[in-house]
Short mmCIF file of C-alpha atoms in Angstrom, two decimals:
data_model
loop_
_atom_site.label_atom_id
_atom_site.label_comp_id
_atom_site.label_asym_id
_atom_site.label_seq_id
_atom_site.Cartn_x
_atom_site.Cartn_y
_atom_site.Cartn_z
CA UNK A 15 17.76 4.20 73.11
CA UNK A 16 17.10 3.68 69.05
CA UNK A 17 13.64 3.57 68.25
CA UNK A 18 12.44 0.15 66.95
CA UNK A 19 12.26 -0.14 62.46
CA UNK A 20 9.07 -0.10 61.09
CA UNK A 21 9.42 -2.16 58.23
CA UNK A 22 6.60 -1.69 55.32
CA UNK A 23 4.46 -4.74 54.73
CA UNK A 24 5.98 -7.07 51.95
CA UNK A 25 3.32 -5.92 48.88
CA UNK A 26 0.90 -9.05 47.59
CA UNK A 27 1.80 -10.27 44.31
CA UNK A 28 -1.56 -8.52 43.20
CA UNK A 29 0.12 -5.41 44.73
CA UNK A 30 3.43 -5.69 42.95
CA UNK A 31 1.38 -6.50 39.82
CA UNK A 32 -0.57 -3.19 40.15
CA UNK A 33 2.21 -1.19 40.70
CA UNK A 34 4.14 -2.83 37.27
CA UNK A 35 0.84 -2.11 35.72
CA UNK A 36 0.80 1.51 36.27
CA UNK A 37 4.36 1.95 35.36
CA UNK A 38 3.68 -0.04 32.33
CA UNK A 39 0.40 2.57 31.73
CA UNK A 40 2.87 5.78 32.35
CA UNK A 41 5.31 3.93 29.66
CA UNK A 42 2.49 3.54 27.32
CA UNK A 43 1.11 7.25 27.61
CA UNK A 44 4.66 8.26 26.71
CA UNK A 45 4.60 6.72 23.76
CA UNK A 46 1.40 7.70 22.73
CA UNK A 47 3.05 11.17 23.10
CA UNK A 48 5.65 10.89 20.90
CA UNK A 49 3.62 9.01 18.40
CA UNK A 50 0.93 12.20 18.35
CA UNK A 51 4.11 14.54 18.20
CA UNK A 52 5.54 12.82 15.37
CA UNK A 53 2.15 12.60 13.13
CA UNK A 54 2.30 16.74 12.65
CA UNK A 55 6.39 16.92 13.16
CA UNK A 56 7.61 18.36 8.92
CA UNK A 57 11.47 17.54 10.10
CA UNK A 58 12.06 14.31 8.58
CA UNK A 59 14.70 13.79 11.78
CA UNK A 60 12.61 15.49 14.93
CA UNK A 61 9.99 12.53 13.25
CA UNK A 62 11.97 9.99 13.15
CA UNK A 63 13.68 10.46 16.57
CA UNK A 64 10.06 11.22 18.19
CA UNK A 65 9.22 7.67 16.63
CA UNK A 66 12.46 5.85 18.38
CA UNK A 67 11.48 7.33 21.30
CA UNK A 68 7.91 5.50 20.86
CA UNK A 69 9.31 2.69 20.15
CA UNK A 70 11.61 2.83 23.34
CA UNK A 71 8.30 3.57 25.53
CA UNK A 72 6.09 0.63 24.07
CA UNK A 73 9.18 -1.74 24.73
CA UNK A 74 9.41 -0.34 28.09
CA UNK A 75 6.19 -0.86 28.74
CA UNK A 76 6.13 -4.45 27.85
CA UNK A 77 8.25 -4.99 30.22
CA UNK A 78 6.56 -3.48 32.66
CA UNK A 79 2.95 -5.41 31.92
CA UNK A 80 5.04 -8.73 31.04
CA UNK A 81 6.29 -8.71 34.62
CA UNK A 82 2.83 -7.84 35.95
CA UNK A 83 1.44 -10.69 34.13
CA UNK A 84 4.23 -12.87 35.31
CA UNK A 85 2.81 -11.62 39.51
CA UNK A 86 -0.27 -11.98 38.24
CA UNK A 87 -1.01 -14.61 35.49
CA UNK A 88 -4.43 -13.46 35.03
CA UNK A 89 -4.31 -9.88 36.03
CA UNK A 90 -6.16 -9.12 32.37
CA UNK A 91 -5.78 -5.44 32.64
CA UNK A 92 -1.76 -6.01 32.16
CA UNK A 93 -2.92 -8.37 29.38
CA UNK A 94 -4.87 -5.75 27.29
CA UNK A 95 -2.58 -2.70 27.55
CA UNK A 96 0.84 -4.78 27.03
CA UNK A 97 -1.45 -6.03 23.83
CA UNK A 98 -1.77 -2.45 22.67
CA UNK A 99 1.76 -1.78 23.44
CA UNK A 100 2.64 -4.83 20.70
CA UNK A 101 0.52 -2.55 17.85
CA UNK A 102 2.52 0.13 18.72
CA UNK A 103 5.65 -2.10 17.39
CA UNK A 104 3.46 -3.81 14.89
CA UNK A 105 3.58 -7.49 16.82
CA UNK A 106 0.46 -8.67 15.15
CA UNK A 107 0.85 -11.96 16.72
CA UNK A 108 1.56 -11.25 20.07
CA UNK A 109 -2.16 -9.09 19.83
CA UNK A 110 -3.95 -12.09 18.30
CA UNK A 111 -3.11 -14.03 21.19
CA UNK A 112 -3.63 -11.44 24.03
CA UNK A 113 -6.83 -11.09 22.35
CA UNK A 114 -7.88 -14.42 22.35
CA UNK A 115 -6.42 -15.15 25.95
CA UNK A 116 -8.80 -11.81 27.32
CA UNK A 117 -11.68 -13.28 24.95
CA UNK A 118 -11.77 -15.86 27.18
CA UNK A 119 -10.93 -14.20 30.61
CA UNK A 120 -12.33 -10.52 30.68
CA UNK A 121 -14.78 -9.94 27.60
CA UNK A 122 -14.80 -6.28 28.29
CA UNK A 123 -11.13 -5.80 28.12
CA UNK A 124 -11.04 -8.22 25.00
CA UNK A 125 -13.64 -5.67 23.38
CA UNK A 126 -11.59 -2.75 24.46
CA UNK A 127 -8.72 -4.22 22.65
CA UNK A 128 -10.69 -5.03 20.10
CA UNK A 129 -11.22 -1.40 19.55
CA UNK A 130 -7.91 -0.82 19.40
CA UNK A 131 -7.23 -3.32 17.14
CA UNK A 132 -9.44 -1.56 14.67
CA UNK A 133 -8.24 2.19 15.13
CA UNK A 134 -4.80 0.85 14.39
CA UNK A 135 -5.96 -1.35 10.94
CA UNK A 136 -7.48 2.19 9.94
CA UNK A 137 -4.57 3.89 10.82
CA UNK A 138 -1.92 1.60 9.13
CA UNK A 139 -4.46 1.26 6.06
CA UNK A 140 -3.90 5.38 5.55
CA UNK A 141 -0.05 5.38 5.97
CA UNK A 142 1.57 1.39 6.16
CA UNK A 143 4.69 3.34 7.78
CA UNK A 144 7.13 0.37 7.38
CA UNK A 145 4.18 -2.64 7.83
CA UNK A 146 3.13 -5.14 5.16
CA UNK A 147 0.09 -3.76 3.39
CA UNK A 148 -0.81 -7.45 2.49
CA UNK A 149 -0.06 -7.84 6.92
CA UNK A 150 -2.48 -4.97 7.54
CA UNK A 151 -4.71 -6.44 5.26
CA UNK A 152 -4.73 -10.12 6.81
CA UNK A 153 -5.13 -8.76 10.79
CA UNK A 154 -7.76 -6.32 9.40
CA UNK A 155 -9.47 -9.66 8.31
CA UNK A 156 -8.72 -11.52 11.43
CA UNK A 157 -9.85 -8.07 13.53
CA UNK A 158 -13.18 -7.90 11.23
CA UNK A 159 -13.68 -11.76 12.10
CA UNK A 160 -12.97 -11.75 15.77
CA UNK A 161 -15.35 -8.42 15.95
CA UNK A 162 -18.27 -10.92 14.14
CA UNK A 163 -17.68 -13.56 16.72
CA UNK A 164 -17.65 -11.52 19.29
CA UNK A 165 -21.32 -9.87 18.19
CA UNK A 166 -22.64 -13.44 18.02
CA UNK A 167 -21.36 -14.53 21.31
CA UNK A 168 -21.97 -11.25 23.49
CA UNK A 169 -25.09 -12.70 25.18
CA UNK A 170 -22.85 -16.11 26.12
CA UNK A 171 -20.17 -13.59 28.15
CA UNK A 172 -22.88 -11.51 29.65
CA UNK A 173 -24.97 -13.70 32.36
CA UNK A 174 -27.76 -10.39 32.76
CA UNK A 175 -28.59 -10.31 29.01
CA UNK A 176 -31.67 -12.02 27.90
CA UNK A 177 -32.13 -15.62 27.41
CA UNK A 178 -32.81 -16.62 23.55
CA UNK A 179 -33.95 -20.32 24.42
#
């Protein structure tokens, strides 16, 4: 007699959303790996290879945290790292409006991409590599503006801080 199939449960949409997260995060760690590799590679074709292959893990990733997003409309953690995946490929305005979606939603991982944000602006200020300097300039603007808003408004997103009324 055949034993009876045990069929897995059918994953929530949170589930699936976590899963397409953590792909997305293996993606982006990739990438941040060839990135690093590339900064101290001398051959001008190791470098530039090591940088395709970036490329190809931060548009991978994407992927991965766009379909996340799409299980999970407000799953902000998706949100922020599919944001850092867009400075990888220099999609300025994709961050601005990840940031100002998680500004809104999840003030921590707004600040955490906020950091980002500013670690990249430092970086492409040292070596452009292919960006705008006049576009590096602007978002460093927007960045330094966003970082002053968020200073004035901190108390507003946390409901422990104290009361200035």
């Amino acid at each position: 007699m055949p034993s009876p199939q045990t069929h897995a449960p059918t994953p929530s949409p949170e589930q699936e959303a976590i899963e397409y997260y953590n792909d997305g995060v293996f993606s982006r760690d990739k990438a941040d790996k060839y990135e690093a590799e590339s900064a101290t590679e001398t051959e001008a074709a190791k470098k530039t290879n090591l940088l395709e292959k970036s490329k190809s893990a931060h548009e991978s990733s994407i992927k991965k945290y766009t379909k996340a997003v799409a299980l999970e409309a407000n799953y902000t953690p998706a949100i922020e790292y599919r944001a850092e995946a867009y400075l990888g490929l220099d999609k300025l305005d994709e961050v601005k409006s990840a940031y100002m979606t998680l500004f809104s939603a999840d003030r921590k991982r707004a600040d955490e991409l906020a950091s980002a944000m500013q670690k990249y602006v430092e970086r492409k200020q040292a070596d452009p590599a292919g960006v705008d300097p006049a576009a590096i300039q602007d978002f460093g603007k927007w960045v330094a503006e966003r970082k002053q808003l968020a200073s004035q408004t901190s108390s507003l997103a946390d409901p422990n801080a104290p009361s200035r009324w």
